[in-house]
PDB file of C-alpha atoms in Angstrom:
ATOM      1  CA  UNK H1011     -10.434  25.822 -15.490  1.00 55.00           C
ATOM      2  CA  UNK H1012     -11.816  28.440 -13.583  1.00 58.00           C
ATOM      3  CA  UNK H1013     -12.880  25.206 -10.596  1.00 58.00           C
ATOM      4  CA  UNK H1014      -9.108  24.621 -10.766  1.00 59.00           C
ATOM      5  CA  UNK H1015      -7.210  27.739 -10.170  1.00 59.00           C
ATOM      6  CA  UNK H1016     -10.557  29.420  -7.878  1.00 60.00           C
ATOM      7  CA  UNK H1017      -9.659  26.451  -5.495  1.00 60.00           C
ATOM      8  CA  UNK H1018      -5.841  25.552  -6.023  1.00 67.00           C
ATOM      9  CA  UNK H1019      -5.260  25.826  -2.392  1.00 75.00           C
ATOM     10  CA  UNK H1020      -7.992  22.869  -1.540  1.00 77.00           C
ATOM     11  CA  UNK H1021      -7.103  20.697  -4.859  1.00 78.00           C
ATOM     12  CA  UNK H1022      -2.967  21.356  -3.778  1.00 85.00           C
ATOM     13  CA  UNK H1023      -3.905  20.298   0.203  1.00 86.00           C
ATOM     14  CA  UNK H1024      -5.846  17.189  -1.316  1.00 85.00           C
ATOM     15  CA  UNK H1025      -3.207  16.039  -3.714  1.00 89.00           C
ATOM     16  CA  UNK H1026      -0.454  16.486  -1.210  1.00 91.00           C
ATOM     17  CA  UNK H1027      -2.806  14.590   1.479  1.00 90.00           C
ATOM     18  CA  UNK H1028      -2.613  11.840  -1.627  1.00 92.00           C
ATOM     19  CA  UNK H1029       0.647  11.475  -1.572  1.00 93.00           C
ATOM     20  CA  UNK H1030       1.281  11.167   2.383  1.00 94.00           C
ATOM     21  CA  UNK H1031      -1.500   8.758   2.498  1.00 93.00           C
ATOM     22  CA  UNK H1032      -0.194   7.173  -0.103  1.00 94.00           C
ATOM     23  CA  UNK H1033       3.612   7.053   0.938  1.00 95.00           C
ATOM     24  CA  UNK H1034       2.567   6.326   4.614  1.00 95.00           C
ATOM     25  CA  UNK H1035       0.390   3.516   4.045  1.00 95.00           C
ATOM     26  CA  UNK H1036       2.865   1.791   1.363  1.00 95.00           C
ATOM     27  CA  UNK H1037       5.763   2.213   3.828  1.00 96.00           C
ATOM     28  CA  UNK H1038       3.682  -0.034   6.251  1.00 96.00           C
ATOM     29  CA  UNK H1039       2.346  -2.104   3.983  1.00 96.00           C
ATOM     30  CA  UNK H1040       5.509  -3.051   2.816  1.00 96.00           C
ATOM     31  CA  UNK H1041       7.252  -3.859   6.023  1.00 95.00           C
ATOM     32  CA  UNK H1042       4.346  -5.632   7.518  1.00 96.00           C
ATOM     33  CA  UNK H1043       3.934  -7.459   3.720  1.00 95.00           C
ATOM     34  CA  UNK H1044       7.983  -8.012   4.561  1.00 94.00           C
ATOM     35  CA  UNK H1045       7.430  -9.641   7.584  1.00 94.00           C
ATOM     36  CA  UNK H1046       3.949 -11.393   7.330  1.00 95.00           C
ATOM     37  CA  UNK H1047       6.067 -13.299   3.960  1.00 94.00           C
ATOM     38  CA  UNK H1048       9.090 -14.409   6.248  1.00 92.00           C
ATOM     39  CA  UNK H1049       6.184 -15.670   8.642  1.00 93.00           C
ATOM     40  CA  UNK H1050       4.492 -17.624   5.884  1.00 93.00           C
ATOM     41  CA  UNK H1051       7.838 -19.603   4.754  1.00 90.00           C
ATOM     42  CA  UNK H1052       9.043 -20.032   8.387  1.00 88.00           C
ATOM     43  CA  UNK H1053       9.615 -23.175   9.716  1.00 87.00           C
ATOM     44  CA  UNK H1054       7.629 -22.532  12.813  1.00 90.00           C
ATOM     45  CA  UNK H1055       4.113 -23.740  12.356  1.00 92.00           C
ATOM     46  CA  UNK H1056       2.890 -21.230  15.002  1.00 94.00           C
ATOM     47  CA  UNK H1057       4.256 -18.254  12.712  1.00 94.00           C
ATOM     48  CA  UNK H1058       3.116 -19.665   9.311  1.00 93.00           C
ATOM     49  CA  UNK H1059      -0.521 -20.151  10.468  1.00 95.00           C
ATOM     50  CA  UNK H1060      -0.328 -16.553  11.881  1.00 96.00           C
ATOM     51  CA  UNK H1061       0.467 -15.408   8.260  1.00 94.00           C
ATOM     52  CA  UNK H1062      -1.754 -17.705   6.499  1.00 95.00           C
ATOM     53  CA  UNK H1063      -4.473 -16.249   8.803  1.00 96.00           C
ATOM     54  CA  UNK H1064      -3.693 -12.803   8.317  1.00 96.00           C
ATOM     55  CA  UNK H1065      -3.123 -13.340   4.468  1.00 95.00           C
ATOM     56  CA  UNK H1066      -6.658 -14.745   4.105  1.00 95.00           C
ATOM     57  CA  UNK H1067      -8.133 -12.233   6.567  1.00 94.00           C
ATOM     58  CA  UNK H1068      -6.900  -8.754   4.817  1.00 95.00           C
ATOM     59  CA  UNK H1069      -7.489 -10.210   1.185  1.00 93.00           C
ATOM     60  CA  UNK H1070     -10.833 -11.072   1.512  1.00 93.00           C
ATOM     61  CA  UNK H1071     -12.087  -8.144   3.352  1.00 92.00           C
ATOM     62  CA  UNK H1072     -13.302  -5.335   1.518  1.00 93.00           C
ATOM     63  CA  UNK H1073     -11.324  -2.154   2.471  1.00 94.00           C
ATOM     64  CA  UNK H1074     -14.656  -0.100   2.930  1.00 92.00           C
ATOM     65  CA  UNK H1075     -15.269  -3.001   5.855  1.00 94.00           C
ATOM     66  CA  UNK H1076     -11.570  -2.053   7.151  1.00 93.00           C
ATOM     67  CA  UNK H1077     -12.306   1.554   7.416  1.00 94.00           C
ATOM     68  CA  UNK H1078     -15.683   0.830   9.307  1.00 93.00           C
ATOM     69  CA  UNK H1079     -13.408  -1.359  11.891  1.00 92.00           C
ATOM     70  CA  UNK H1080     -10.681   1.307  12.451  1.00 91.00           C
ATOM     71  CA  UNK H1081     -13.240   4.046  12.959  1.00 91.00           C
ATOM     72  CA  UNK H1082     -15.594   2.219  14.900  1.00 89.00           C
ATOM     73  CA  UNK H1083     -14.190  -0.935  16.775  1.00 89.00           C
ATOM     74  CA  UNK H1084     -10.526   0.295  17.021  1.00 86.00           C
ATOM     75  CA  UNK H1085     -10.871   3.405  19.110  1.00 84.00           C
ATOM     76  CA  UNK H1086     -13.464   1.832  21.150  1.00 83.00           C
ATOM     77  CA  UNK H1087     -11.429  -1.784  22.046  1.00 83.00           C
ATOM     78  CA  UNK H1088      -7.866  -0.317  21.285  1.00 79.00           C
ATOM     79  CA  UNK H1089      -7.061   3.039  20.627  1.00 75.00           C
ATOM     80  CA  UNK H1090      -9.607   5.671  21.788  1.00 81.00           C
ATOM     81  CA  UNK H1091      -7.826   8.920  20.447  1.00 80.00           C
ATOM     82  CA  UNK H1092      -6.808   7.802  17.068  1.00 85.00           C
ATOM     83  CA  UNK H1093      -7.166  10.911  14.275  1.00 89.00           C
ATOM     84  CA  UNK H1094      -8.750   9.883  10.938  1.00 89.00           C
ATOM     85  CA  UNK H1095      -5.305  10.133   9.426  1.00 92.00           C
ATOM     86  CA  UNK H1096      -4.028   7.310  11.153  1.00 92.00           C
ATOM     87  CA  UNK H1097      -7.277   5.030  10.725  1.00 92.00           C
ATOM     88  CA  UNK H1098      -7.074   5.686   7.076  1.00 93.00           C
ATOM     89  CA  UNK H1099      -3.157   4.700   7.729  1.00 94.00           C
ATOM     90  CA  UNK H1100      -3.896   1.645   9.474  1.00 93.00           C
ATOM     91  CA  UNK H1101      -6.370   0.423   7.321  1.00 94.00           C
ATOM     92  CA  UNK H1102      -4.541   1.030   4.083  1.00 96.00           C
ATOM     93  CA  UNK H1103      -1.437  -0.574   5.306  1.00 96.00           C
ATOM     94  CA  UNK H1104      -2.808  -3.678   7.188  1.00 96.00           C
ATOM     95  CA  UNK H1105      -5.307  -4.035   3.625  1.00 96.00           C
ATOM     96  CA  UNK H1106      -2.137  -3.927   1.186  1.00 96.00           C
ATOM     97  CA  UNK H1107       0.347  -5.668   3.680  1.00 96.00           C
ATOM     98  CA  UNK H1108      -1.898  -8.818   2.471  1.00 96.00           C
ATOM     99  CA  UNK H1109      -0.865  -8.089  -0.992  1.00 96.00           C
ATOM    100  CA  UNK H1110       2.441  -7.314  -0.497  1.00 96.00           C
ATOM    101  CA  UNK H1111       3.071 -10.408   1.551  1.00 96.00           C
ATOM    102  CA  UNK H1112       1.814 -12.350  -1.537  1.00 95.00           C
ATOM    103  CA  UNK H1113       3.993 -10.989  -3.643  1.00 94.00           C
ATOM    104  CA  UNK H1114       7.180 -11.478  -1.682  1.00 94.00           C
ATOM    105  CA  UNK H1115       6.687 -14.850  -0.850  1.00 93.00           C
ATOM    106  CA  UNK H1116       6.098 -15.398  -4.757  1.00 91.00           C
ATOM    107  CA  UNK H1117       9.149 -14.031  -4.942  1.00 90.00           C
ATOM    108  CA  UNK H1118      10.723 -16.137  -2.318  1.00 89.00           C
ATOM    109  CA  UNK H1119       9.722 -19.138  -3.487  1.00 88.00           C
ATOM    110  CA  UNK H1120      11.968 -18.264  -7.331  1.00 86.00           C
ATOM    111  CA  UNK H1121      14.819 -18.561  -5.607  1.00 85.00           C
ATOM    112  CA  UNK H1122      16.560 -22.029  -5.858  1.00 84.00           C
ATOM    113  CA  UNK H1123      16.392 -24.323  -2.958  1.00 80.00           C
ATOM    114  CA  UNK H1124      19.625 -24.951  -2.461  1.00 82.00           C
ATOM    115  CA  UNK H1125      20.684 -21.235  -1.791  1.00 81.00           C
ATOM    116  CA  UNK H1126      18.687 -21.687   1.607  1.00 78.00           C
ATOM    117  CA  UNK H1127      20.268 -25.152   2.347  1.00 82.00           C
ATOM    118  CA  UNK H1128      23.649 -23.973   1.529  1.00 84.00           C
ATOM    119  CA  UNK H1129      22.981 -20.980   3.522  1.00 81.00           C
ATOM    120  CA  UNK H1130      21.586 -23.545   6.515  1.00 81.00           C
ATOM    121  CA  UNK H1131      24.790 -25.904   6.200  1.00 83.00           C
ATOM    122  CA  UNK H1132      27.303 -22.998   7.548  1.00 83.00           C
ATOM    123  CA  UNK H1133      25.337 -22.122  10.610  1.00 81.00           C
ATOM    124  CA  UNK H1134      22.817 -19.594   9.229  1.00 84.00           C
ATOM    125  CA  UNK H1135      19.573 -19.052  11.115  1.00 82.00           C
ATOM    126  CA  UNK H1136      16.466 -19.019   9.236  1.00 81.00           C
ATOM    127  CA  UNK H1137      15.978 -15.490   9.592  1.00 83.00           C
ATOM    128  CA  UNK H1138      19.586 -14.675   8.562  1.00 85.00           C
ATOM    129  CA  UNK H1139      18.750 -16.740   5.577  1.00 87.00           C
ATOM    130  CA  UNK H1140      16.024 -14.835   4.756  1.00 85.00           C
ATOM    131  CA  UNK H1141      17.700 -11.572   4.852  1.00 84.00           C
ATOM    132  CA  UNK H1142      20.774 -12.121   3.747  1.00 84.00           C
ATOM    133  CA  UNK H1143      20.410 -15.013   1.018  1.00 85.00           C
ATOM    134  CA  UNK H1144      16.958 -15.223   0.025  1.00 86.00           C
ATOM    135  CA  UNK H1145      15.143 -11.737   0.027  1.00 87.00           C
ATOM    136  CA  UNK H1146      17.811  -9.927  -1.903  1.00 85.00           C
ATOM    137  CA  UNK H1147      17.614 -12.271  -4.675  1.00 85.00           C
ATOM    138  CA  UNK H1148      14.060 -12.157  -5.148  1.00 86.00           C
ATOM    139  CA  UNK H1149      14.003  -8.265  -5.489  1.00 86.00           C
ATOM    140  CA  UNK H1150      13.987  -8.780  -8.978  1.00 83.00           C
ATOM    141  CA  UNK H1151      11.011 -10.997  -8.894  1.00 87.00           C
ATOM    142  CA  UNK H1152       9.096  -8.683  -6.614  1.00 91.00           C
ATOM    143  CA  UNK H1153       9.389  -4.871  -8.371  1.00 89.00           C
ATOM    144  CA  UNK H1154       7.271  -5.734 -11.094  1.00 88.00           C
ATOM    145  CA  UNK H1155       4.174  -6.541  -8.692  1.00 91.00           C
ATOM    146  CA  UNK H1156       4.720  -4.297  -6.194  1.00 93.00           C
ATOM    147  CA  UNK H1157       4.592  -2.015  -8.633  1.00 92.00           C
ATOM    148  CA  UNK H1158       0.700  -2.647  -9.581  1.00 93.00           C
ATOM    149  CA  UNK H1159       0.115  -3.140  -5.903  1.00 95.00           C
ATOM    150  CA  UNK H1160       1.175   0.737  -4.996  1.00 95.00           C
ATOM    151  CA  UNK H1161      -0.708   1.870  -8.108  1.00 94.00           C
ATOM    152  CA  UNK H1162      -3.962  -0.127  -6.974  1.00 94.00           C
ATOM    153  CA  UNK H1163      -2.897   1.672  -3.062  1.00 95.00           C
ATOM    154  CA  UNK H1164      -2.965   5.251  -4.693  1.00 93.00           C
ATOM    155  CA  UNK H1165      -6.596   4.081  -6.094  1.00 91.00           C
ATOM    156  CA  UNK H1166      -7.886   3.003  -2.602  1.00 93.00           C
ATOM    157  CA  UNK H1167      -6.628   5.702  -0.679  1.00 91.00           C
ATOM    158  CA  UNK H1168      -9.714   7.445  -2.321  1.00 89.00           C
ATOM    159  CA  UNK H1169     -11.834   5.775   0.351  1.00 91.00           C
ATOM    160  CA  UNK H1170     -10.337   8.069   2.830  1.00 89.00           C
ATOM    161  CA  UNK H1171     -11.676  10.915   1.285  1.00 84.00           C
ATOM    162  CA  UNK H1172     -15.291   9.384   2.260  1.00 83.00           C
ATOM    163  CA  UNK H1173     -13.924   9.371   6.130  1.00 85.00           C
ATOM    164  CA  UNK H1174     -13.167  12.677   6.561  1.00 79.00           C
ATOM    165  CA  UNK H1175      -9.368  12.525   5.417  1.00 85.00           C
ATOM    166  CA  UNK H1176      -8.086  15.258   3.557  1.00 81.00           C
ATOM    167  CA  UNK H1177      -7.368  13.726   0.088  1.00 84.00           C
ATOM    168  CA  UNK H1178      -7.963  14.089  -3.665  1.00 80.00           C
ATOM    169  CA  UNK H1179     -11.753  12.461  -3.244  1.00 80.00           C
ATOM    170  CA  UNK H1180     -12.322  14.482  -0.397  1.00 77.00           C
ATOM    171  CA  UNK H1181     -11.787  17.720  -2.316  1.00 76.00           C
ATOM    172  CA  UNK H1182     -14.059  16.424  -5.566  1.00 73.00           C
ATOM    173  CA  UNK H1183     -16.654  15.657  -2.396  1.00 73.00           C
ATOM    174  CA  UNK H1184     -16.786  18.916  -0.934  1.00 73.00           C
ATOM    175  CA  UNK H1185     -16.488  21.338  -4.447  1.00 72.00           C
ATOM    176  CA  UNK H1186     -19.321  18.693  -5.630  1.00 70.00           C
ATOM    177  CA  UNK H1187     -21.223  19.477  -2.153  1.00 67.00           C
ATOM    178  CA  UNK H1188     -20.654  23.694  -2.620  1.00 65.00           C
ATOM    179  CA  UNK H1189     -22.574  23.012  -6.332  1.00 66.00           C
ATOM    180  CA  UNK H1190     -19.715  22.925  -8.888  1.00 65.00           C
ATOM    181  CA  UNK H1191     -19.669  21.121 -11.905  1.00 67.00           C
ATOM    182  CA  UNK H1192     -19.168  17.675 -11.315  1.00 71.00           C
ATOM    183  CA  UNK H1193     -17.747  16.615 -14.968  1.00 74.00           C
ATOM    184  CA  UNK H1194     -14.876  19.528 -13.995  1.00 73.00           C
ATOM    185  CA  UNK H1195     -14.407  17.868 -10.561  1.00 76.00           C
ATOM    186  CA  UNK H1196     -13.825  14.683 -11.854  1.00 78.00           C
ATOM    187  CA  UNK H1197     -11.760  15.997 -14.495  1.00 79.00           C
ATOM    188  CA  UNK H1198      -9.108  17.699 -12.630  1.00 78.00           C
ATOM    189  CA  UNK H1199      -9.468  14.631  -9.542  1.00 81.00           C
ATOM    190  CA  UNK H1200      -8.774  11.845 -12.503  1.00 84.00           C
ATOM    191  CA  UNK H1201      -5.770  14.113 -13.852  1.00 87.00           C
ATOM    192  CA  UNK H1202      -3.891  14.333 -10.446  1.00 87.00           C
ATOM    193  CA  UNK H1203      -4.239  10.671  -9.527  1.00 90.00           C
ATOM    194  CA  UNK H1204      -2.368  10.175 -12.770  1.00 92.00           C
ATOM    195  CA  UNK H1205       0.256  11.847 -11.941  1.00 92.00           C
ATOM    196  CA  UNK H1206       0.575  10.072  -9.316  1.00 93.00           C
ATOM    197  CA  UNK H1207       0.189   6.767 -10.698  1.00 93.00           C
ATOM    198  CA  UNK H1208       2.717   7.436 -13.514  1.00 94.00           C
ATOM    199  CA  UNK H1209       5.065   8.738 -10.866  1.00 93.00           C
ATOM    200  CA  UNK H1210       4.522   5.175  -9.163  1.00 93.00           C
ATOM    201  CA  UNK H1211       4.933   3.278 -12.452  1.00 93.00           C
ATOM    202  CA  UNK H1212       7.803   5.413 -13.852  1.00 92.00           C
ATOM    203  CA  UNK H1213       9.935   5.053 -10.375  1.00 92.00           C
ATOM    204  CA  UNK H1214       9.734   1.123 -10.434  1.00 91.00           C
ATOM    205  CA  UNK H1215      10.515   0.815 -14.381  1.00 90.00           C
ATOM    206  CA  UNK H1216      13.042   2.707 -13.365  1.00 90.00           C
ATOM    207  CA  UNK H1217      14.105   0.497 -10.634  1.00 87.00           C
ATOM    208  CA  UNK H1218      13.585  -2.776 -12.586  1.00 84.00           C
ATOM    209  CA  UNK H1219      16.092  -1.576 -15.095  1.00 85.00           C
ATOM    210  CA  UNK H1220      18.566  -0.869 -12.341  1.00 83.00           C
ATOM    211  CA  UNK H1221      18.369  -4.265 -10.943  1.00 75.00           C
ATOM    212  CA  UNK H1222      18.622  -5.702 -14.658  1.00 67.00           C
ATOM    213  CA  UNK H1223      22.019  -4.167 -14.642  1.00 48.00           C
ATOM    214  CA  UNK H1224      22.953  -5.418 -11.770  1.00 46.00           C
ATOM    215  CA  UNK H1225      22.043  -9.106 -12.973  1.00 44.00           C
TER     216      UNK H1225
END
């Protein structure tokens, strides 16, 4: 107890770091995951091989690789003053937008067929379709995975930690490096991801049951 409340300020900056990762990174993840779907069901060969690529790119590369690429071969081709916040962002978001986009399109693809032909016969453009017709329907389809997808992003944002970003790992590293107990560490750590985690699985039951009423 005593690692706990002798270091509440770090373990409080670390779990709040977390969180910001964690909220940052899903937001982008999400409407890259958004986009990089409507891209795979397009019509436009061009765009769908642009998703495929990307899909088959950020899936099977492991996020440890990511990080190495925005801390080494972003700043130097692209971006030379990027902070280690925002290369943990970037690669947490471009890694789960992969994910996300998988997701989505498995929801697309529930919806009938005819809704997007019907939609096509009076006038709609394929991207109206998409927003208007097609993605709102498949909300129902897509909570349930999305949900497992955030809860596996709160997981990975613990790679951070070995970057230099203020986060939950990042605290167990440096209390582990100043000599503390270890088994405490760990303890404490593993409680305040699942807080998190529960948070994330709570708010989308809780979202899946709205959307139940609504059907």
């Amino acid at each position: 107890m005593n690692v706990l409340l002798d270091h509440l300020s770090l373990f409080r900056e670390g779990f709040i770091g977390t969180i910001l990762l964690t909220l940052s990174s899903g937001l982008l993840a999400m409407v890259l995951g958004v986009v990089i779907a409507g891209f795979r069901v397009s019509p436009v060969p061009p765009l769908r091989f642009f998703g495929t690529a990307w899909v088959t790119l950020f899936r099977n590369t492991p996020l440890t690789l990511l990080f190495l690429v925005a801390w080494f071969v972003v700043p130097v081709i692209f971006a030379p003053g990027l902070n280690p916040w925002t290369k943990a962002l970037l690669a947490l978001g471009f890694y789960t937008s992969a994910f996300v986009c998988e997701a989505v399109r498995s929801g697309i693809n529930t919806v009938p067929l005819g809704q997007a032909e019907a939609a096509r016969s009076v006038g709609m453009t394929f991207f109206q379709t998409l927003r208007l017709i097609v993605l709102p329907q498949a909300t129902r389809t897509v909570v349930p995975p999305l949900s497992s997808i955030f809860i596996a992003l709160t997981k990975n944002s613990a790679i951070a930690g070995a970057f230099s970003v203020t986060e939950l790992f990042g605290v167990q590293k440096r209390l582990s490096d100043l000599g503390f107990d270890i088994a405490w560490i760990f303890l404490w750590v593993a409680l305040a991801y699942l807080v998190i985690t529960f948070s994330i699985s709570g708010l989308f039951r809780l979202l899946e049951r709205r959307l139940e009423v609504a059907r």
